[in-house]
Amino acid sequence: MMGGFSKSKWVVLGLVIIFLAFIVIFSVIQPYTQLPEGSVRKINRSWENPSKIDSLTIGSKMPGGPGDTTFAPHLKIPAGQKFYVSVAEPGTWCINEDCGVDGALIQTMGGWLQVEDTYQATDEEFFGLDLPENKHIKSLVIVGNHEGRIAGMFPNRGLKDVLFILRFYPNLANFNFLNGINKFGILKVGGTAPLKPGDSIKSNELDKFSVTKIPKNKKFYIFALQKRKYDDVGIDEPYENKYACILEVGCRYPEPDSAHDFLFEHIEKLGGWFLANDKNNSAMIKLFGLETENVLSGKSSLVALTDAEGIIIALHSGKTMSDAITILSQHPELVDVRKLYRE
């Protein structure tokens, strides 16, 4: 007996103390556990989402919203996006997929991402981070609704945290939109695509570039049935957006214009090939089981991803070539798109 306790009772008491200590330690470290996606840590929304930071308040117009200045060739952030994300952090300056895979995902979900460099004095002032009372804020993530009104603010968070933050706003960012479908008309995942490596292809636009066959020996192939996104391009002197091909890379109407379309370069680096229909190629549209009128009016669209043998890996209804990098990012067994953004 020790102070009224038997040896067995002391053992039980010791185990209880150890258990309680474990609970306390776990509760402390839990908020800093890494997420499966990578480097993003869990966020306690209650203390990291203030209702006011200087002149920025929930419901007010966000910096980096529709109508604000952005990079060429857009110049102005377009209206009509489902949501907007504006980030201020040191040393980063980009929009949408230029910010990496996360930016491509946001673009696919119908959002707009813009990251401003706080090393630039004007950008720091834009977010109010130059004010003495905000000196403790080194970076800031702002989420806005479709009108560019602030829905949430997350100080000392940056680009790497954006996707996790967006999960707080399912009414704005629909992550289910990234999911494909198993079957579309005559097409099904696991089946052979209507077009495959080595097949002959023909249209007036393809003839201009001497593209007569789908090349072999590519890691993957993307076929898109869609409306031309930009009919006219050019900032100072608008001109018609014309179909373009690079023989061993692919064909489509450039987005947003030929000078700023980096998809050709990306697909080449990844070892793939793509083909989007031109507006007169009704044969290709019908081959994939869509109605020409619906596709050319923008009512329907489809992206089919195949492997090196022409076997369908993924089908995405309602998507276009603008979503190519996002779609590829869902299939790391086929290609690693993150290497596009590694330094």
XYZ file of C-alpha atoms in Angstrom:
343
model
C 0.000 0.000 0.000
C 1.261 3.513 -0.877
C -0.692 6.450 0.590
C -3.905 4.423 0.522
C -3.371 3.240 -3.082
C -2.513 -0.288 -4.072
C 0.153 -0.901 -6.685
C -2.480 -1.817 -9.270
C -4.339 1.445 -8.665
C -1.141 3.430 -9.204
C -0.667 1.622 -12.514
C -4.213 2.488 -13.591
C -3.748 6.118 -12.520
C -0.503 6.299 -14.479
C -2.171 4.969 -17.599
C -4.982 7.518 -17.248
C -2.457 10.361 -16.936
C -0.561 9.146 -20.014
C -3.814 8.887 -21.965
C -4.876 12.417 -20.987
C -1.439 13.757 -21.895
C -1.719 12.094 -25.305
C -5.117 13.723 -25.878
C -3.728 17.171 -25.002
C -0.685 16.767 -27.252
C -2.802 15.449 -30.124
C -5.233 18.365 -29.838
C -2.313 20.794 -30.064
C -0.604 19.275 -33.087
C -3.783 18.320 -34.950
C -4.364 21.793 -36.469
C -0.928 21.534 -38.092
C -1.302 18.098 -39.660
C -0.589 18.041 -43.378
C -3.440 17.299 -45.713
C -3.277 14.400 -48.186
C -3.038 16.900 -51.062
C 0.358 18.146 -49.937
C 1.684 21.087 -47.987
C -1.565 22.761 -46.954
C -2.233 22.709 -43.232
C -5.595 22.575 -41.531
C -7.114 25.975 -40.914
C -9.199 27.044 -37.944
C -11.757 29.131 -39.791
C -13.083 30.874 -36.680
C -9.878 32.775 -35.980
C -8.391 32.986 -39.454
C -11.406 34.440 -41.243
C -11.921 37.919 -39.762
C -14.902 40.007 -40.815
C -12.769 43.121 -41.258
C -9.190 44.012 -42.185
C -8.878 47.789 -42.345
C -11.220 48.897 -45.171
C -11.819 45.332 -46.364
C -15.010 43.856 -44.936
C -17.200 40.867 -45.688
C -19.582 41.883 -48.463
C -17.471 44.776 -49.739
C -15.792 44.916 -53.157
C -12.650 42.808 -53.191
C -9.281 43.867 -54.597
C -8.597 41.720 -57.636
C -12.254 41.343 -58.553
C -14.098 41.836 -61.861
C -13.044 44.988 -63.688
C -9.723 45.357 -61.869
C -6.425 45.361 -63.735
C -4.814 42.073 -64.717
C -2.134 40.807 -67.093
C -2.108 40.764 -70.894
C -3.929 39.812 -72.972
C -6.941 40.307 -70.677
C -5.967 43.668 -69.098
C -9.214 43.677 -67.094
C -10.431 40.826 -64.892
C -13.532 39.515 -66.661
C -16.970 39.564 -65.110
C -19.161 36.479 -65.097
C -16.869 34.113 -63.181
C -18.449 31.836 -60.575
C -16.039 33.101 -57.924
C -12.823 35.074 -57.529
C -9.709 34.412 -55.473
C -7.229 37.199 -54.870
C -3.917 36.450 -53.168
C -1.241 38.834 -51.945
C 2.071 37.210 -51.069
C 5.777 37.943 -51.495
C 7.470 37.015 -54.744
C 4.520 35.627 -56.730
C 2.717 37.238 -59.641
C 0.387 35.135 -61.805
C -3.167 34.367 -62.901
C -5.129 31.132 -63.284
C -3.195 28.158 -64.673
C -0.008 30.245 -64.868
C -0.023 29.838 -61.069
C 0.278 26.067 -61.431
C -2.033 23.086 -61.238
C -4.094 24.696 -58.469
C -4.796 27.635 -60.759
C -5.837 25.275 -63.536
C -8.264 23.570 -61.147
C -9.789 26.904 -60.162
C -10.167 27.871 -63.808
C -11.927 24.578 -64.553
C -14.360 25.205 -61.686
C -15.271 28.501 -63.324
C -13.274 30.728 -61.003
C -10.611 33.378 -61.444
C -7.328 33.308 -59.513
C -4.973 36.256 -59.324
C -1.819 36.467 -57.202
C -0.146 39.823 -56.570
C 3.438 40.313 -55.397
C 3.611 42.191 -52.090
C 7.212 43.108 -52.869
C 5.630 45.612 -55.260
C 4.641 48.666 -53.221
C 1.523 49.349 -55.279
C 0.243 45.807 -54.760
C 0.884 45.997 -51.023
C -1.115 49.228 -50.868
C -3.865 47.635 -52.976
C -4.526 45.160 -50.154
C -3.816 47.595 -47.320
C -0.839 45.564 -46.128
C 1.356 48.681 -46.040
C -0.579 50.097 -43.079
C 1.097 49.969 -39.635
C -1.858 48.149 -38.088
C -1.456 45.366 -40.663
C 2.294 44.884 -40.290
C 1.692 41.436 -38.786
C -0.013 40.301 -42.024
C 2.595 39.047 -44.487
C 0.173 37.516 -46.982
C -3.559 37.417 -47.578
C -6.106 35.236 -49.381
C -9.461 36.785 -50.289
C -12.377 34.766 -51.647
C -15.114 36.619 -53.508
C -18.478 35.635 -54.936
C -19.565 35.942 -58.567
C -19.922 39.709 -58.153
C -16.485 40.120 -56.620
C -17.892 40.759 -53.143
C -15.746 39.480 -50.286
C -16.949 36.161 -48.878
C -13.895 35.438 -46.731
C -10.409 36.673 -45.819
C -7.498 34.571 -44.570
C -4.466 36.526 -43.331
C -1.006 34.935 -43.452
C -2.201 32.353 -45.958
C -1.046 32.090 -49.550
C -1.384 30.353 -52.873
C -0.595 26.928 -51.415
C -3.632 27.211 -49.120
C -6.194 28.333 -51.692
C -7.719 24.977 -52.651
C -8.259 23.992 -49.035
C -9.773 27.389 -48.229
C -12.178 27.035 -51.151
C -13.605 23.899 -49.552
C -15.193 26.243 -47.004
C -17.280 27.644 -49.876
C -19.057 24.762 -51.656
C -21.694 27.220 -52.860
C -18.955 28.962 -54.869
C -16.400 26.273 -55.753
C -17.869 22.940 -56.792
C -15.103 20.350 -56.542
C -17.441 17.685 -57.930
C -17.167 19.545 -61.217
C -13.761 17.899 -61.623
C -15.291 14.433 -61.853
C -15.622 12.740 -65.213
C -18.296 10.343 -66.433
C -18.049 6.660 -67.321
C -20.214 6.767 -70.419
C -21.308 9.294 -73.018
C -23.536 7.962 -75.788
C -21.525 5.362 -77.686
C -18.363 6.248 -75.764
C -17.307 4.605 -72.527
C -14.239 4.583 -70.323
C -12.172 1.519 -71.183
C -13.443 1.403 -74.752
C -11.656 2.430 -77.925
C -12.010 6.057 -78.998
C -13.519 6.875 -82.426
C -10.130 8.355 -83.323
C -6.900 6.631 -82.367
C -3.184 6.805 -83.203
C -2.518 6.274 -86.900
C -6.063 7.094 -88.044
C -6.553 9.419 -90.993
C -8.199 12.769 -90.258
C -9.475 15.360 -92.682
C -11.014 18.834 -92.773
C -10.347 22.003 -94.723
C -8.538 23.554 -91.763
C -6.413 20.466 -91.130
C -5.473 20.367 -94.816
C -3.996 23.866 -94.523
C -1.444 22.504 -92.058
C -0.915 19.174 -93.843
C -2.285 17.303 -90.845
C -3.612 14.074 -92.322
C -3.076 11.476 -89.588
C -3.063 11.220 -85.828
C 0.585 10.677 -84.891
C 1.656 7.530 -83.099
C 3.895 7.081 -80.058
C 2.384 9.767 -77.846
C 1.814 9.234 -74.120
C -1.784 10.395 -74.356
C -4.330 11.966 -76.689
C -7.019 14.560 -75.996
C -10.022 15.065 -78.264
C -12.291 18.056 -77.701
C -15.646 18.838 -79.270
C -16.427 22.458 -78.510
C -17.380 25.914 -79.696
C -14.599 28.359 -80.559
C -14.146 30.278 -77.305
C -12.844 33.527 -78.795
C -14.190 34.582 -82.193
C -12.084 37.745 -82.275
C -8.733 38.363 -80.594
C -6.256 41.215 -80.357
C -6.229 44.104 -77.893
C -5.641 47.138 -80.107
C -6.825 45.870 -83.486
C -9.209 42.906 -83.162
C -8.941 40.195 -85.796
C -10.567 36.818 -86.366
C -9.245 33.984 -84.253
C -8.028 31.400 -86.747
C -7.525 27.669 -86.330
C -3.920 26.636 -85.702
C -1.946 23.388 -85.769
C 1.499 22.291 -84.691
C 2.017 18.965 -86.436
C 3.411 16.861 -83.576
C 1.500 18.658 -80.808
C -2.090 19.351 -81.808
C -4.728 21.638 -83.308
C -7.275 24.108 -81.944
C -8.421 27.722 -81.984
C -5.814 29.496 -79.808
C -6.884 30.679 -76.355
C -6.908 33.520 -75.591
C -4.857 34.279 -78.729
C -1.937 32.784 -80.630
C 0.651 34.872 -78.763
C -0.575 33.773 -75.329
C -1.640 30.181 -75.933
C 0.754 28.040 -73.916
C -1.193 24.793 -74.182
C 0.727 23.761 -77.294
C 3.971 24.094 -75.341
C 2.564 22.302 -72.290
C 1.240 19.318 -74.225
C 4.515 19.022 -76.108
C 6.470 18.933 -72.827
C 4.128 16.281 -71.458
C 4.519 14.116 -74.554
C 0.907 14.175 -75.709
C -1.191 15.286 -78.669
C -4.581 16.978 -78.936
C -7.274 17.740 -81.477
C -10.168 20.161 -81.089
C -12.670 20.453 -83.911
C -12.732 23.463 -86.186
C -16.108 25.107 -86.784
C -16.573 23.341 -90.130
C -15.541 19.862 -88.995
C -18.994 18.411 -88.375
C -17.696 14.935 -89.254
C -15.492 14.850 -86.146
C -18.340 16.108 -83.964
C -20.699 13.405 -85.216
C -17.994 10.754 -84.867
C -18.019 11.353 -81.111
C -21.812 11.227 -80.968
C -22.649 14.915 -80.539
C -24.979 17.177 -82.489
C -23.103 19.726 -84.591
C -25.546 22.544 -83.874
C -25.349 21.992 -80.112
C -21.548 21.999 -80.130
C -21.105 25.055 -82.346
C -23.670 27.018 -80.330
C -21.901 26.154 -77.081
C -24.846 24.172 -75.750
C -22.750 21.022 -75.377
C -19.096 20.036 -75.331
C -16.979 17.000 -74.563
C -13.362 16.154 -73.809
C -12.108 12.587 -74.235
C -8.711 11.536 -72.889
C -7.094 8.363 -74.210
C -3.897 6.479 -73.521
C -1.135 5.741 -76.032
C -3.226 2.981 -77.623
C -6.399 5.019 -78.038
C -8.241 3.495 -75.070
C -10.514 6.013 -73.363
C -9.223 6.916 -69.905
C -11.657 9.725 -69.106
C -14.751 11.452 -70.478
C -15.705 14.963 -69.405
C -19.004 16.361 -70.610
C -19.287 20.146 -70.512
C -15.508 20.616 -70.553
C -13.249 22.088 -73.250
C -9.548 22.247 -74.076
C -9.306 25.029 -71.491
C -9.649 22.239 -68.919
C -6.964 19.985 -70.411
C -4.338 20.451 -67.695
C -6.926 19.951 -64.957
C -8.180 16.755 -66.576
C -4.643 15.445 -67.002
C -3.872 16.241 -63.357
C -6.502 13.679 -62.343
C -4.474 10.924 -64.031
C -0.945 10.857 -62.592
C -0.608 7.263 -63.776
C -0.672 8.651 -67.309
C 1.334 11.862 -66.956
C 2.747 14.101 -64.218
C 1.500 17.609 -65.009
C 3.199 19.112 -61.968
C 6.517 18.951 -63.754
C 5.266 21.846 -65.888
C 5.491 24.088 -62.839
C 8.629 22.815 -61.152
C 11.620 25.097 -61.247
